[in-house]
Amino acid sequence: MIEDILQESGAALAYGVVGIGLMALGYLVVELTTPGSLGRQIWTDRNRGAALILAAKLVGVGAIVTTAIAASEDDLAAGVLSTVVYGVLGILLTLVAFYLLDLLTPGRLGATVVDAAELHPSCWVVAATDLGTAAIVAAAIS
């Protein structure tokens, strides 16, 4: 029993580190696709658009990681590896979807969504695109 708890705690730690790392990568993607400092915009300037975009990205990454963990086999190494692969793939696909949306819309989408003057309606579209793409990846995993 204690051995099982220790083994499962180790697995939880491994998956937790991978999940947090993937969410950090998601943060960096939002940082790179929007002008200015994302941290300053959210925590100092209280930019709702930037917060919405980041929140959707993190929830999407979390859904992909959760699905990858749930679908993984009992082999911890293979499960962690597949979680990393699916997580990175999901982040890349949300990035592709963002840039495709940027091509289809007027102006620079990254600048529009972090316009501090107001919560632009495009923020909801970008958030929905991120969550929808993450849902597709999560469904493909299971």
N, CA, C and O atoms as a DFTB+ gen file, in Angstrom:
568 C
 N C O
     1  1       0.824      -1.193       0.000
     2  2       0.000       0.000       0.000
     3  2       0.869       1.257       0.000
     4  3       0.638       2.166      -0.797
     5  1       1.867       1.315       0.888
     6  2       2.748       2.485       0.920
     7  2       3.535       2.581      -0.376
     8  3       3.772       3.676      -0.884
     9  1       3.941       1.433      -0.910
    10  2       4.668       1.426      -2.182
    11  2       3.804       1.984      -3.309
    12  3       4.297       2.727      -4.157
    13  1       2.515       1.628      -3.324
    14  2       1.593       2.145      -4.334
    15  2       1.433       3.655      -4.204
    16  3       1.433       4.369      -5.207
    17  1       1.300       4.137      -2.989
    18  2       1.157       5.579      -2.754
    19  2       2.403       6.312      -3.234
    20  3       2.302       7.348      -3.892
    21  1       3.570       5.784      -2.908
    22  2       4.809       6.425      -3.350
    23  2       4.930       6.421      -4.871
    24  3       5.342       7.416      -5.467
    25  1       4.574       5.310      -5.493
    26  2       4.653       5.211      -6.948
    27  2       3.664       6.180      -7.599
    28  3       4.014       6.877      -8.552
    29  1       2.457       6.224      -7.100
    30  2       1.452       7.124      -7.662
    31  2       1.797       8.589      -7.389
    32  3       1.503       9.458      -8.210
    33  1       2.411       8.862      -6.251
    34  2       2.857      10.230      -5.962
    35  2       3.948      10.654      -6.939
    36  3       3.974      11.797      -7.395
    37  1       4.840       9.734      -7.255
    38  2       5.875      10.027      -8.241
    39  2       5.286      10.301      -9.608
    40  3       5.743      11.200     -10.313
    41  1       4.281       9.537      -9.988
    42  2       3.604       9.756     -11.273
    43  2       2.899      11.105     -11.275
    44  3       2.962      11.841     -12.260
    45  1       2.232      11.429     -10.181
    46  2       1.552      12.724     -10.086
    47  2       2.548      13.869     -10.195
    48  3       2.283      14.876     -10.851
    49  1       3.696      13.705      -9.546
    50  2       4.736      14.727      -9.625
    51  2       5.251      14.869     -11.056
    52  3       5.403      15.985     -11.552
    53  1       5.517      13.750     -11.718
    54  2       6.022      13.792     -13.096
    55  2       5.015      14.461     -14.029
    56  3       5.376      15.345     -14.805
    57  1       3.760      14.041     -13.951
    58  2       2.731      14.641     -14.799
    59  2       2.498      16.111     -14.433
    60  3       2.244      16.937     -15.311
    61  1       2.582      16.433     -13.155
    62  2       2.414      17.822     -12.729
    63  2       3.491      18.728     -13.292
    64  3       3.206      19.832     -13.755
    65  1       4.729      18.259     -13.253
    66  2       5.846      19.047     -13.807
    67  2       5.649      19.243     -15.305
    68  3       5.847      20.341     -15.824
    69  1       5.257      18.169     -16.003
    70  2       5.021      18.275     -17.447
    71  2       3.873      19.245     -17.728
    72  3       3.982      20.093     -18.614
    73  1       2.786      19.126     -16.988
    74  2       1.635      20.013     -17.194
    75  2       1.978      21.470     -16.954
    76  3       1.592      22.337     -17.737
    77  1       2.695      21.746     -15.883
    78  2       3.084      23.125     -15.585
    79  2       4.040      23.645     -16.662
    80  3       3.947      24.799     -17.079
    81  1       4.954      22.788     -17.105
    82  2       5.866      23.186     -18.178
    83  2       5.124      23.509     -19.464
    84  3       5.453      24.477     -20.149
    85  1       4.124      22.702     -19.792
    86  2       3.338      22.967     -21.001
    87  2       2.502      24.232     -20.862
    88  3       2.338      24.971     -21.833
    89  1       1.974      24.491     -19.674
    90  2       1.236      25.740     -19.480
    91  2       2.175      26.941     -19.575
    92  3       1.783      27.994     -20.076
    93  1       3.409      26.791     -19.099
    94  2       4.400      27.862     -19.256
    95  2       4.686      28.105     -20.734
    96  3       4.829      29.251     -21.162
    97  1       4.768      27.029     -21.513
    98  2       4.957      27.176     -22.957
    99  2       3.757      27.887     -23.579
   100  3       3.927      28.734     -24.456
   101  1       2.555      27.553     -23.137
   102  2       1.352      28.248     -23.601
   103  2       1.412      29.733     -23.281
   104  3       1.039      30.566     -24.108
   105  1       1.878      30.065     -22.091
   106  2       2.055      31.467     -21.699
   107  2       3.009      32.165     -22.670
   108  3       2.736      33.270     -23.138
   109  1       4.123      31.509     -22.964
   110  2       5.107      32.101     -23.869
   111  2       4.541      32.319     -25.267
   112  3       4.879      33.302     -25.927
   113  1       3.690      31.416     -25.720
   114  2       3.061      31.581     -27.032
   115  2       2.184      32.822     -27.045
   116  3       2.210      33.588     -28.009
   117  1       1.410      33.028     -25.993
   118  2       0.573      34.231     -25.924
   119  2       1.466      35.470     -25.840
   120  3       1.178      36.492     -26.463
   121  1       2.539      35.376     -25.075
   122  2       3.495      36.491     -24.957
   123  2       4.064      36.854     -26.329
   124  3       4.204      38.034     -26.650
   125  1       4.389      35.857     -27.128
   126  2       4.994      36.100     -28.441
   127  2       3.999      36.599     -29.482
   128  3       4.389      37.291     -30.422
   129  1       2.734      36.263     -29.331
   130  2       1.740      36.657     -30.340
   131  2       1.038      37.970     -30.016
   132  3       0.220      38.448     -30.802
   133  1       1.349      38.547     -28.877
   134  2       0.756      39.832     -28.511
   135  2       1.866      40.835     -28.193
   136  3       2.896      40.463     -27.631
   137  1       1.659      42.101     -28.551
   138  2       2.693      43.102     -28.279
   139  2       2.750      43.477     -26.799
   140  3       1.745      43.408     -26.092
   141  1       3.913      43.867     -26.350
   142  2       4.081      44.313     -24.969
   143  2       4.288      43.157     -24.014
   144  3       4.289      41.991     -24.408
   145  1       4.461      43.499     -22.776
   146  2       4.679      42.498     -21.725
   147  2       3.333      41.963     -21.241
   148  3       2.516      42.708     -20.700
   149  1       3.117      40.680     -21.439
   150  2       1.855      40.063     -21.042
   151  2       1.636      40.178     -19.533
   152  3       0.536      40.497     -19.082
   153  1       2.684      39.918     -18.762
   154  2       2.564      40.025     -17.308
   155  2       2.161      41.421     -16.864
   156  3       1.290      41.571     -16.006
   157  1       2.781      42.439     -17.435
   158  2       2.444      43.823     -17.084
   159  2       1.022      44.148     -17.506
   160  3       0.274      44.792     -16.770
   161  1       0.655      43.692     -18.708
   162  2      -0.692      44.000     -19.198
   163  2      -1.770      43.399     -18.298
   164  3      -2.795      44.033     -18.046
   165  1      -1.545      42.194     -17.821
   166  2      -2.572      41.532     -17.006
   167  2      -2.526      41.997     -15.559
   168  3      -3.547      42.421     -15.018
   169  1      -1.356      41.927     -14.918
   170  2      -1.290      42.169     -13.476
   171  2      -1.151      43.638     -13.103
   172  3      -1.595      44.037     -12.027
   173  1      -0.556      44.437     -13.948
   174  2      -0.409      45.862     -13.631
   175  2      -1.505      46.698     -14.277
   176  3      -2.162      47.501     -13.614
   177  1      -1.695      46.496     -15.594
   178  2      -2.670      47.298     -16.334
   179  2      -4.089      46.735     -16.259
   180  3      -5.039      47.391     -16.686
   181  1      -4.237      45.529     -15.721
   182  2      -5.545      44.867     -15.598
   183  2      -6.266      44.745     -16.946
   184  3      -7.463      45.008     -17.057
   185  1      -5.508      44.344     -17.952
   186  2      -6.029      44.215     -19.304
   187  2      -6.884      42.952     -19.413
   188  3      -6.368      41.836     -19.349
   189  1      -8.171      43.136     -19.576
   190  2      -9.111      42.011     -19.617
   191  2      -8.945      41.170     -20.878
   192  3      -9.106      39.950     -20.834
   193  1      -8.630      41.802     -21.987
   194  2      -8.430      41.045     -23.227
   195  2      -7.248      40.103     -23.118
   196  3      -7.345      38.931     -23.483
   197  1      -6.140      40.609     -22.620
   198  2      -4.948      39.779     -22.453
   199  2      -5.229      38.650     -21.466
   200  3      -4.790      37.519     -21.679
   201  1      -5.950      38.942     -20.398
   202  2      -6.271      37.916     -19.398
   203  2      -7.174      36.839     -19.988
   204  3      -6.984      35.654     -19.713
   205  1      -8.145      37.233     -20.789
   206  2      -9.056      36.266     -21.403
   207  2      -8.302      35.347     -22.360
   208  3      -8.515      34.134     -22.353
   209  1      -7.434      35.910     -23.175
   210  2      -6.669      35.108     -24.135
   211  2      -5.757      34.131     -23.395
   212  3      -5.687      32.955     -23.750
   213  1      -5.066      34.610     -22.379
   214  2      -4.181      33.736     -21.614
   215  2      -4.973      32.649     -20.884
   216  3      -4.565      31.488     -20.875
   217  1      -6.088      33.015     -20.281
   218  2      -6.906      32.040     -19.554
   219  2      -7.393      30.932     -20.488
   220  3      -7.346      29.756     -20.129
   221  1      -7.857      31.296     -21.675
   222  2      -8.329      30.293     -22.622
   223  2      -7.189      29.366     -23.037
   224  3      -7.381      28.156     -23.149
   225  1      -6.009      29.931     -23.263
   226  2      -4.853      29.108     -23.637
   227  2      -4.529      28.110     -22.524
   228  3      -4.306      26.930     -22.794
   229  1      -4.501      28.578     -21.279
   230  2      -4.149      27.709     -20.157
   231  2      -5.193      26.633     -19.911
   232  3      -4.841      25.493     -19.604
   233  1      -6.459      26.968     -20.037
   234  2      -7.515      25.968     -19.881
   235  2      -7.422      24.931     -20.997
   236  3      -7.590      23.736     -20.753
   237  1      -7.154      25.386     -22.217
   238  2      -7.005      24.466     -23.339
   239  2      -5.832      23.514     -23.153
   240  3      -5.963      22.309     -23.372
   241  1      -4.691      24.054     -22.752
   242  2      -3.523      23.205     -22.496
   243  2      -3.832      22.224     -21.364
   244  3      -3.482      21.047     -21.445
   245  1      -4.479      22.704     -20.325
   246  2      -4.842      21.828     -19.214
   247  2      -5.762      20.696     -19.650
   248  3      -5.626      19.570     -19.171
   249  1      -6.695      20.981     -20.550
   250  2      -7.604      19.939     -21.050
   251  2      -6.846      18.892     -21.866
   252  3      -7.107      17.694     -21.752
   253  1      -5.917      19.352     -22.678
   254  2      -5.118      18.414     -23.479
   255  2      -4.271      17.535     -22.565
   256  3      -4.222      16.318     -22.740
   257  1      -3.608      18.147     -21.596
   258  2      -2.760      17.394     -20.667
   259  2      -3.600      16.404     -19.869
   260  3      -3.197      15.253     -19.700
   261  1      -4.743      16.825     -19.385
   262  2      -5.621      15.944     -18.618
   263  2      -6.063      14.748     -19.448
   264  3      -6.054      13.616     -18.964
   265  1      -6.448      14.996     -20.693
   266  2      -6.875      13.904     -21.564
   267  2      -5.716      12.960     -21.871
   268  3      -5.886      11.741     -21.887
   269  1      -4.547      13.528     -22.111
   270  2      -3.369      12.691     -22.399
   271  2      -3.026      11.808     -21.206
   272  3      -2.671      10.642     -21.376
   273  1      -3.130      12.354     -20.014
   274  2      -2.855      11.557     -18.811
   275  2      -3.898      10.449     -18.663
   276  3      -3.556       9.294     -18.406
   277  1      -5.157      10.806     -18.826
   278  2      -6.235       9.824     -18.668
   279  2      -6.138       8.707     -19.702
   280  3      -6.506       7.567     -19.419
   281  1      -5.649       9.023     -20.891
   282  2      -5.559       8.026     -21.957
   283  2      -4.261       7.229     -21.916
   284  3      -4.111       6.248     -22.644
   285  1      -3.326       7.645     -21.074
   286  2      -2.024       6.974     -21.055
   287  2      -2.129       5.602     -20.402
   288  3      -3.012       5.337     -19.586
   289  1      -1.216       4.762     -20.784
   290  2      -1.162       3.407     -20.241
   291  2      -0.480       3.439     -18.870
   292  3      -0.140       4.508     -18.365
   293  1      -0.289       2.285     -18.286
   294  2       0.346       2.193     -16.978
   295  2       1.842       2.486     -17.017
   296  3       2.458       2.684     -15.970
   297  1       2.430       2.518     -18.200
   298  2       3.854       2.802     -18.344
   299  2       4.075       4.304     -18.159
   300  3       3.707       5.099     -19.024
   301  1       4.669       4.687     -17.041
   302  2       4.832       6.097     -16.709
   303  2       5.671       6.836     -17.746
   304  3       5.296       7.931     -18.165
   305  1       6.778       6.273     -18.163
   306  2       7.648       6.951     -19.129
   307  2       6.920       7.211     -20.443
   308  3       7.001       8.309     -20.994
   309  1       6.210       6.205     -20.943
   310  2       5.452       6.371     -22.188
   311  2       4.321       7.383     -21.995
   312  3       4.041       8.180     -22.891
   313  1       3.677       7.353     -20.838
   314  2       2.596       8.296     -20.564
   315  2       3.078       9.730     -20.500
   316  3       2.441      10.629     -21.049
   317  1       4.202       9.950     -19.830
   318  2       4.763      11.307     -19.743
   319  2       5.189      11.786     -21.127
   320  3       4.936      12.933     -21.494
   321  1       5.834      10.910     -21.892
   322  2       6.266      11.281     -23.241
   323  2       5.073      11.626     -24.120
   324  3       5.096      12.633     -24.828
   325  1       4.040      10.809     -24.083
   326  2       2.860      11.101     -24.910
   327  2       2.182      12.391     -24.461
   328  3       1.653      13.129     -25.292
   329  1       2.190      12.667     -23.178
   330  2       1.607      13.912     -22.679
   331  2       2.383      15.113     -23.210
   332  3       1.784      16.109     -23.616
   333  1       3.697      15.026     -23.211
   334  2       4.524      16.111     -23.759
   335  2       4.233      16.291     -25.245
   336  3       4.027      17.412     -25.711
   337  1       4.217      15.195     -25.981
   338  2       3.998      15.271     -27.432
   339  2       2.631      15.874     -27.738
   340  3       2.528      16.797     -28.546
   341  1       1.583      15.360     -27.099
   342  2       0.242      15.884     -27.351
   343  2       0.113      17.338     -26.895
   344  3      -0.552      18.138     -27.552
   345  1       0.735      17.673     -25.793
   346  2       0.675      19.051     -25.310
   347  2       1.337      20.015     -26.268
   348  3       0.766      21.056     -26.590
   349  1       2.531      19.687     -26.729
   350  2       3.240      20.554     -27.682
   351  2       2.455      20.637     -28.988
   352  3       2.326      21.714     -29.571
   353  1       1.935      19.507     -29.445
   354  2       1.132      19.502     -30.662
   355  2      -0.087      20.410     -30.515
   356  3      -0.405      21.184     -31.418
   357  1      -0.762      20.313     -29.382
   358  2      -1.928      21.167     -29.143
   359  2      -1.562      22.640     -29.143
   360  3      -2.279      23.460     -29.716
   361  1      -0.456      22.980     -28.506
   362  2      -0.018      24.381     -28.472
   363  2       0.320      24.859     -29.876
   364  3      -0.047      25.971     -30.255
   365  1       1.014      24.035     -30.651
   366  2       1.350      24.414     -32.028
   367  2       0.096      24.595     -32.882
   368  3       0.017      25.520     -33.691
   369  1      -0.880      23.711     -32.700
   370  2      -2.114      23.839     -33.475
   371  2      -2.904      25.086     -33.092
   372  3      -3.501      25.724     -33.960
   373  1      -2.919      25.447     -31.808
   374  2      -3.604      26.685     -31.426
   375  2      -2.865      27.891     -31.996
   376  3      -3.489      28.897     -32.334
   377  1      -1.550      27.798     -32.106
   378  2      -0.766      28.882     -32.703
   379  2      -1.091      29.013     -34.193
   380  3      -1.264      30.123     -34.696
   381  1      -1.173      27.895     -34.888
   382  2      -1.549      27.910     -36.307
   383  2      -2.949      28.499     -36.470
   384  3      -3.179      29.324     -37.354
   385  1      -3.879      28.079     -35.623
   386  2      -5.247      28.601     -35.701
   387  2      -5.269      30.104     -35.462
   388  3      -6.017      30.823     -36.124
   389  1      -4.457      30.588     -34.524
   390  2      -4.386      32.023     -34.254
   391  2      -3.912      32.782     -35.489
   392  3      -4.499      33.796     -35.868
   393  1      -2.844      32.283     -36.113
   394  2      -2.303      32.981     -37.284
   395  2      -3.246      32.897     -38.481
   396  3      -3.309      33.840     -39.270
   397  1      -3.972      31.805     -38.637
   398  2      -4.982      31.732     -39.697
   399  2      -6.093      32.743     -39.443
   400  3      -6.544      33.418     -40.368
   401  1      -6.530      32.847     -38.210
   402  2      -7.542      33.829     -37.847
   403  2      -7.024      35.243     -38.092
   404  3      -7.765      36.115     -38.549
   405  1      -5.747      35.462     -37.785
   406  2      -5.115      36.761     -38.024
   407  2      -5.153      37.111     -39.510
   408  3      -5.386      38.266     -39.867
   409  1      -4.927      36.129     -40.376
   410  2      -4.962      36.367     -41.821
   411  2      -6.355      36.742     -42.312
   412  3      -6.498      37.493     -43.277
   413  1      -7.371      36.221     -41.651
   414  2      -8.751      36.436     -42.077
   415  2      -9.395      37.688     -41.507
   416  3     -10.502      38.054     -41.904
   417  1      -8.715      38.343     -40.584
   418  2      -9.321      39.498     -39.917
   419  2      -8.517      40.760     -40.218
   420  3      -7.323      40.678     -40.506
   421  1      -9.158      41.919     -40.155
   422  2      -8.436      43.167     -40.421
   423  2      -7.483      43.525     -39.276
   424  3      -7.730      43.185     -38.119
   425  1      -6.406      44.206     -39.616
   426  2      -5.457      44.649     -38.598
   427  2      -4.593      43.508     -38.095
   428  3      -4.550      42.425     -38.679
   429  1      -3.912      43.777     -37.007
   430  2      -3.049      42.788     -36.360
   431  2      -3.816      42.226     -35.170
   432  3      -4.065      42.938     -34.196
   433  1      -4.185      40.967     -35.244
   434  2      -5.030      40.355     -34.224
   435  2      -4.387      40.406     -32.847
   436  3      -5.069      40.674     -31.858
   437  1      -3.092      40.154     -32.765
   438  2      -2.400      40.193     -31.480
   439  2      -2.526      41.549     -30.807
   440  3      -2.720      41.631     -29.594
   441  1      -2.414      42.614     -31.595
   442  2      -2.540      43.965     -31.042
   443  2      -3.989      44.285     -30.690
   444  3      -4.260      44.964     -29.700
   445  1      -4.906      43.797     -31.498
   446  2      -6.324      44.069     -31.254
   447  2      -6.801      43.457     -29.942
   448  3      -7.528      44.100     -29.186
   449  1      -6.398      42.222     -29.669
   450  2      -6.914      41.544     -28.476
   451  2      -6.360      42.112     -27.180
   452  3      -6.963      41.924     -26.123
   453  1      -5.232      42.798     -27.233
   454  2      -4.684      43.380     -26.006
   455  2      -4.854      44.891     -25.953
   456  3      -4.209      45.564     -25.149
   457  1      -5.726      45.427     -26.811
   458  2      -6.025      46.851     -26.762
   459  2      -6.645      47.152     -25.400
   460  3      -7.761      46.725     -25.105
   461  1      -5.911      47.890     -24.580
   462  2      -6.331      48.121     -23.193
   463  2      -7.553      49.015     -23.073
   464  3      -8.163      49.085     -22.007
   465  1      -7.915      49.693     -24.140
   466  2      -9.037      50.623     -24.058
   467  2     -10.358      49.897     -23.786
   468  3     -11.237      50.435     -23.113
   469  1     -10.492      48.692     -24.302
   470  2     -11.745      47.956     -24.128
   471  2     -11.510      46.471     -24.373
   472  3     -10.494      46.079     -24.947
   473  1     -12.444      45.660     -23.940
   474  2     -12.401      44.231     -24.247
   475  2     -12.986      44.064     -25.638
   476  3     -14.204      44.092     -25.819
   477  1     -12.120      43.894     -26.608
   478  2     -12.547      43.796     -27.997
   479  2     -13.272      42.463     -28.222
   480  3     -12.858      41.444     -27.670
   481  1     -14.342      42.451     -29.021
   482  2     -15.058      41.205     -29.294
   483  2     -14.166      40.100     -29.871
   484  3     -14.463      38.917     -29.708
   485  1     -13.092      40.476     -30.533
   486  2     -12.193      39.463     -31.102
   487  2     -11.554      38.601     -30.013
   488  3     -11.136      37.476     -30.285
   489  1     -11.473      39.111     -28.794
   490  2     -10.922      38.323     -27.693
   491  2     -11.733      37.046     -27.496
   492  3     -11.167      35.979     -27.259
   493  1     -13.046      37.153     -27.594
   494  2     -13.906      35.988     -27.419
   495  2     -13.701      34.998     -28.558
   496  3     -13.745      33.786     -28.351
   497  1     -13.477      35.521     -29.766
   498  2     -13.251      34.644     -30.918
   499  2     -11.923      33.901     -30.761
   500  3     -11.849      32.699     -31.016
   501  1     -10.882      34.611     -30.345
   502  2      -9.585      33.970     -30.135
   503  2      -9.680      32.936     -29.015
   504  3      -9.144      31.834     -29.141
   505  1     -10.350      33.279     -27.931
   506  2     -10.509      32.339     -26.813
   507  2     -11.268      31.093     -27.264
   508  3     -10.885      29.974     -26.923
   509  1     -12.340      31.283     -28.028
   510  2     -13.115      30.142     -28.521
   511  2     -12.294      29.293     -29.487
   512  3     -12.409      28.067     -29.490
   513  1     -11.472      29.935     -30.298
   514  2     -10.606      29.207     -31.230
   515  2      -9.602      28.359     -30.459
   516  3      -9.380      27.197     -30.798
   517  1      -8.998      28.932     -29.426
   518  2      -8.053      28.165     -28.598
   519  2      -8.741      26.978     -27.933
   520  3      -8.232      25.858     -27.980
   521  1      -9.879      27.215     -27.322
   522  2     -10.585      26.138     -26.619
   523  2     -11.104      25.090     -27.584
   524  3     -11.063      23.896     -27.287
   525  1     -11.594      25.525     -28.739
   526  2     -12.077      24.572     -29.743
   527  2     -10.949      23.709     -30.283
   528  3     -11.112      22.499     -30.440
   529  1      -9.814      24.320     -30.564
   530  2      -8.660      23.562     -31.052
   531  2      -8.180      22.581     -29.993
   532  3      -7.863      21.433     -30.303
   533  1      -8.128      23.029     -28.749
   534  2      -7.722      22.126     -27.656
   535  2      -8.702      20.973     -27.517
   536  3      -8.287      19.840     -27.272
   537  1      -9.981      21.237     -27.665
   538  2     -10.991      20.175     -27.576
   539  2     -10.806      19.142     -28.688
   540  3     -10.963      17.943     -28.461
   541  1     -10.473      19.612     -29.885
   542  2     -10.233      18.704     -31.000
   543  2      -9.038      17.794     -30.710
   544  3      -9.095      16.583     -30.921
   545  1      -7.956      18.408     -30.221
   546  2      -6.763      17.620     -29.896
   547  2      -7.085      16.624     -28.773
   548  3      -6.696      15.459     -28.843
   549  1      -7.784      17.081     -27.755
   550  2      -8.140      16.199     -26.636
   551  2      -8.996      15.030     -27.113
   552  3      -8.791      13.896     -26.680
   553  1      -9.948      15.295     -27.996
   554  2     -10.800      14.231     -28.514
   555  2      -9.997      13.241     -29.356
   556  3     -10.264      12.039     -29.342
   557  1      -9.021      13.754     -30.083
   558  2      -8.183      12.874     -30.909
   559  2      -7.322      11.947     -30.063
   560  3      -6.970      10.853     -30.503
   561  1      -6.985      12.376     -28.861
   562  2      -6.158      11.563     -27.972
   563  2      -6.917      10.361     -27.446
   564  3      -6.380       9.257     -27.358
   565  1      -8.169      10.589     -27.100
   566  2      -8.935       9.529     -26.421
   567  2      -9.403       8.446     -27.342
   568  3     -10.055       7.499     -26.901
